[in-house]
Short mmCIF file of C-alpha atoms and ligand atoms in Angstrom, two decimals:
data_model
loop_
_atom_site.label_atom_id
_atom_site.label_comp_id
_atom_site.label_asym_id
_atom_site.label_seq_id
_atom_site.Cartn_x
_atom_site.Cartn_y
_atom_site.Cartn_z
CA UNK A 846 -61.21 -87.87 145.59
CA UNK A 847 -58.83 -90.70 144.71
CA UNK A 848 -56.57 -88.25 142.80
CA UNK A 849 -56.41 -86.02 145.82
CA UNK A 850 -55.27 -89.00 148.07
CA UNK A 851 -52.75 -89.94 145.46
CA UNK A 852 -51.37 -86.39 145.36
CA UNK A 853 -51.17 -86.22 149.21
CA UNK A 854 -49.49 -89.58 149.29
CA UNK A 855 -46.90 -88.32 146.79
CA UNK A 856 -46.47 -85.07 148.67
CA UNK A 857 -45.72 -86.99 151.89
CA UNK A 858 -43.25 -89.22 150.05
CA UNK A 859 -41.42 -86.18 148.70
CA UNK A 860 -41.39 -84.61 152.18
CA UNK A 861 -39.96 -87.63 153.83
CA UNK A 862 -37.27 -88.09 151.11
CA UNK A 863 -36.11 -84.41 151.30
CA UNK A 864 -36.19 -84.47 155.06
CA UNK A 865 -34.07 -87.64 155.06
CA UNK A 866 -31.51 -86.17 152.79
CA UNK A 867 -31.32 -83.01 154.88
CA UNK A 868 -30.80 -85.14 158.04
CA UNK A 869 -28.01 -87.19 156.43
CA UNK A 870 -26.40 -84.06 155.17
CA UNK A 871 -26.39 -82.54 158.67
CA UNK A 872 -25.19 -85.69 160.36
CA UNK A 873 -22.37 -85.73 157.77
CA UNK A 874 -21.37 -82.24 158.82
CA UNK A 875 -21.13 -83.35 162.44
CA UNK A 876 -18.97 -86.39 161.85
CA UNK A 877 -15.79 -84.61 163.01
CA UNK A 878 -17.55 -83.41 166.15
CA UNK A 879 -18.58 -86.97 167.07
CA UNK A 880 -15.27 -88.49 166.14
CA UNK A 881 -13.28 -86.16 168.42
CA UNK A 882 -15.49 -86.79 171.52
CA UNK A 883 -16.98 -89.38 173.81
CA UNK A 884 -20.14 -87.32 174.76
CA UNK A 885 -20.92 -89.61 177.71
CA UNK A 886 -17.48 -88.85 179.27
CA UNK A 887 -17.28 -85.23 178.34
CA UNK A 888 -20.78 -84.16 179.26
CA UNK A 889 -21.15 -82.08 176.01
CA UNK A 890 -24.45 -82.12 174.13
CA UNK A 891 -25.34 -84.27 171.18
CA UNK A 892 -27.57 -83.00 168.35
CA UNK A 893 -30.88 -82.28 169.99
CA UNK A 894 -33.78 -80.57 168.32
CA UNK A 895 -33.99 -76.83 168.74
CA UNK A 896 -37.11 -74.60 168.56
CA UNK A 897 -37.52 -73.90 164.85
CA UNK A 898 -39.47 -70.63 165.22
CA UNK A 899 -36.59 -68.35 166.07
CA UNK A 900 -33.73 -66.23 164.59
CA UNK A 901 -30.40 -67.66 163.70
CA UNK A 902 -28.08 -68.16 166.77
CA UNK A 903 -24.56 -67.10 167.56
CA UNK A 904 -22.51 -67.85 170.63
CA UNK A 905 -19.08 -67.06 171.90
CA UNK A 906 -17.72 -69.51 174.43
CA UNK A 907 -14.64 -68.71 176.51
CA UNK A 908 -12.76 -72.02 176.64
CA UNK A 909 -9.99 -72.68 179.14
CA UNK A 910 -8.38 -75.53 177.16
CA UNK A 911 -4.65 -76.08 177.01
CA UNK A 912 -4.56 -72.59 175.42
CA UNK A 913 -7.31 -70.23 176.46
CA UNK A 914 -9.38 -69.10 173.48
CA UNK A 915 -12.85 -67.84 172.51
CA UNK A 916 -15.00 -70.24 170.29
CA UNK A 917 -17.06 -68.07 167.92
CA UNK A 918 -20.08 -70.04 166.44
CA UNK A 919 -22.61 -68.99 163.90
CA UNK A 920 -25.68 -71.01 163.02
CA UNK A 921 -25.47 -71.87 159.27
CA UNK A 922 -27.56 -74.70 157.66
CA UNK A 923 -28.65 -76.30 161.01
CA UNK A 924 -25.17 -76.54 162.53
CA UNK A 925 -22.92 -74.10 164.48
CA UNK A 926 -20.06 -73.25 162.12
CA UNK A 927 -17.14 -72.55 164.45
CA UNK A 928 -13.87 -70.61 164.67
CA UNK A 929 -11.35 -70.50 167.56
CA UNK A 930 -10.23 -66.96 168.22
CA UNK A 931 -7.08 -66.99 170.45
CA UNK A 932 -7.41 -63.25 171.52
CA UNK A 933 -11.19 -63.09 171.47
CA UNK A 934 -13.31 -60.55 169.60
CA UNK A 935 -12.54 -56.81 169.42
CA UNK A 936 -14.93 -53.97 168.90
CA UNK A 937 -12.08 -51.84 167.54
CA UNK A 938 -12.12 -51.84 163.73
CA UNK A 939 -8.34 -51.60 163.61
CA UNK A 940 -7.85 -54.85 165.66
CA UNK A 941 -8.20 -57.80 163.22
CA UNK A 942 -8.47 -61.00 165.14
CA UNK A 943 -7.31 -64.36 163.89
CA UNK A 944 -10.09 -66.88 163.77
CA UNK A 945 -9.24 -70.46 163.00
CA UNK A 946 -11.97 -72.62 161.56
CA UNK A 947 -12.79 -75.69 163.67
CA UNK A 948 -15.26 -78.50 163.27
CA UNK A 949 -19.01 -77.78 163.11
CA UNK A 950 -20.91 -78.22 166.36
CA UNK A 951 -24.59 -79.13 167.01
CA UNK A 952 -26.94 -76.31 167.64
CA UNK A 953 -27.51 -77.49 171.13
CA UNK A 954 -23.90 -76.62 171.91
CA UNK A 955 -24.90 -73.03 172.10
CA UNK A 956 -26.37 -73.74 175.53
CA UNK A 957 -23.39 -75.59 176.85
CA UNK A 958 -21.50 -74.26 179.82
CA UNK A 959 -19.55 -76.47 182.16
CA UNK A 960 -16.31 -78.39 182.38
CA UNK A 961 -15.00 -80.89 179.92
CA UNK A 962 -13.21 -83.43 182.18
CA UNK A 963 -9.50 -84.27 181.94
CA UNK A 964 -8.65 -86.84 179.32
CA UNK A 965 -11.31 -85.56 176.91
CA UNK A 966 -10.78 -83.46 173.76
CA UNK A 967 -10.59 -79.71 174.74
CA UNK A 968 -10.60 -80.57 178.52
CA UNK A 969 -11.25 -77.50 180.64
CA UNK A 970 -14.07 -75.04 181.56
CA UNK A 971 -16.40 -73.59 178.98
CA UNK A 972 -18.25 -70.34 179.68
CA UNK A 973 -20.99 -68.66 177.57
CA UNK A 974 -19.27 -65.36 177.17
CA UNK A 975 -21.92 -63.87 174.84
CA UNK A 976 -24.89 -65.10 172.82
CA UNK A 977 -27.80 -63.83 170.75
CA UNK A 978 -28.92 -63.82 167.19
CA UNK A 979 -27.36 -62.56 164.00
CA UNK A 980 -28.41 -61.49 160.59
CA UNK A 981 -26.61 -62.12 157.27
CA UNK A 982 -25.85 -58.83 155.55
CA UNK A 983 -23.48 -60.10 152.84
CA UNK A 984 -24.64 -58.54 149.61
CA UNK A 985 -23.20 -58.90 146.13
CA UNK A 986 -24.69 -56.80 143.20
CA UNK A 987 -27.53 -55.86 145.49
CA UNK A 988 -28.47 -59.39 146.30
CA UNK A 989 -28.14 -61.25 149.59
CA UNK A 990 -25.55 -63.98 149.33
CA UNK A 991 -26.78 -67.18 151.19
CA UNK A 992 -24.60 -67.98 154.20
CA UNK A 993 -23.57 -71.48 152.70
CA UNK A 994 -22.31 -69.51 149.61
CA UNK A 995 -20.47 -66.93 151.92
CA UNK A 996 -18.64 -69.94 153.57
CA UNK A 997 -17.38 -71.18 150.18
CA UNK A 998 -16.39 -67.73 149.06
CA UNK A 999 -14.59 -66.88 152.38
CA UNK A 1000 -16.48 -63.60 153.23
CA UNK A 1001 -19.32 -63.36 155.66
CA UNK A 1002 -20.76 -60.01 156.67
CA UNK A 1003 -23.19 -60.08 159.56
CA UNK A 1004 -25.00 -57.99 162.14
CA UNK A 1005 -24.79 -59.29 165.73
CA UNK A 1006 -27.62 -58.88 168.34
CA UNK A 1007 -25.70 -60.09 171.29
CA UNK A 1008 -25.77 -59.10 175.00
CA UNK A 1009 -22.18 -57.83 174.58
CA UNK A 1010 -21.36 -57.75 170.89
CA UNK A 1011 -23.62 -55.67 168.64
CA UNK A 1012 -23.48 -54.28 165.15
CA UNK A 1013 -21.63 -55.17 161.99
CA UNK A 1014 -18.71 -57.60 161.65
CA UNK A 1015 -16.97 -59.38 158.86
CA UNK A 1016 -15.22 -62.64 158.73
CA UNK A 1017 -12.69 -62.97 155.83
CA UNK A 1018 -10.67 -66.06 154.88
CA UNK A 1019 -7.01 -65.91 154.02
CA UNK A 1020 -6.31 -66.55 150.38
CA UNK A 1021 -3.68 -69.15 150.88
CA UNK A 1022 -4.97 -70.88 153.92
CA UNK A 1023 -8.36 -72.51 154.11
CA UNK A 1024 -8.57 -72.66 157.87
CA UNK A 1025 -7.40 -69.14 158.83
CA UNK A 1026 -9.85 -66.23 158.84
CA UNK A 1027 -9.91 -62.72 160.39
CA UNK A 1028 -12.75 -61.38 162.47
CA UNK A 1029 -13.04 -57.65 161.99
CA UNK A 1030 -15.46 -55.07 163.44
CA UNK A 1031 -16.98 -52.87 160.84
CA UNK A 1032 -17.07 -49.21 161.94
CA UNK A 1033 -20.58 -48.31 163.28
CA UNK A 1034 -22.16 -46.89 166.43
CA UNK A 1035 -21.15 -50.00 168.40
CA UNK A 1036 -17.46 -49.73 167.52
CA UNK A 1037 -14.90 -48.27 169.92
CA UNK A 1038 -11.18 -47.63 169.80
CA UNK A 1039 -10.62 -47.75 173.52
CA UNK A 1040 -13.10 -50.28 175.06
CA UNK A 1041 -11.84 -53.84 175.47
CA UNK A 1042 -14.90 -56.07 176.09
CA UNK A 1043 -12.69 -59.24 176.66
CA UNK A 1044 -10.95 -57.52 179.57
CA UNK A 1045 -14.10 -55.87 180.85
CA UNK A 1046 -16.37 -58.88 180.91
CA UNK A 1047 -14.99 -61.84 182.90
CA UNK A 1048 -18.32 -63.47 183.79
CA UNK A 1049 -20.80 -65.73 182.02
CA UNK A 1050 -23.65 -63.81 180.32
CA UNK A 1051 -26.02 -66.53 181.32
CA UNK A 1052 -24.88 -67.61 184.84
CA UNK A 1053 -22.76 -64.73 185.99
CA UNK A 1054 -20.00 -67.10 186.94
CA UNK A 1055 -16.26 -66.68 186.38
CA UNK A 1056 -14.17 -69.34 184.63
CA UNK A 1057 -12.76 -70.33 188.23
CA UNK A 1058 -16.39 -70.66 189.61
CA UNK A 1059 -17.49 -72.75 186.63
CA UNK A 1060 -14.34 -75.01 187.11
CA UNK A 1061 -15.01 -75.32 190.86
CA UNK A 1062 -18.75 -75.95 190.68
CA UNK A 1063 -18.73 -78.35 187.72
CA UNK A 1064 -15.22 -79.78 187.90
CA UNK A 1065 -16.33 -82.91 189.80
CA UNK A 1066 -18.75 -84.74 187.54
MN1 MN B 792 -12.60 -74.55 172.04
#
């Protein structure tokens, strides 16, 4: 019996130790996020716990900052790895869209819609343009490449289950530029040469509001 307690005690120690390391690692990834912001002033979320029994998240936020862009975020290793896409995503496989890597965001940011007040980093309205889950489909020699490895290698192939965006996509990093990637639709049943979802969908997928409505309703915090 004593042996069993000793084993349980050790198991708990290992659990706490590994958990601690994972937490420090995650906090470390969000340092840039916290440095750039005063969350009390900006009203953006901190790192809150998210339901663990679920698929990996993606979100695309339309962001009316000094230059309008679309923030594309994929959940990788407990944070939202992020890219700013000036023109927004395209479902036309011939239209490669520049995606500039930005700082990792906390998972809770996927639910953020509102206005970042003047004087704060990225001031302006933020709309949840599309959201859902995604699946890693990056294979090499018949084996699935873990997402953290994909990030290092600069190629991520994934399948989106969004309200607007569906099907296969790939993100590919430029060879000579660590921050610049291309988001490309892989040809499948969800691809289209003529449809432009950025032009067609001007309202939030969660609240149905336009950018102007979000700015008007949440501008005065
Ligand atoms: Mn942004």
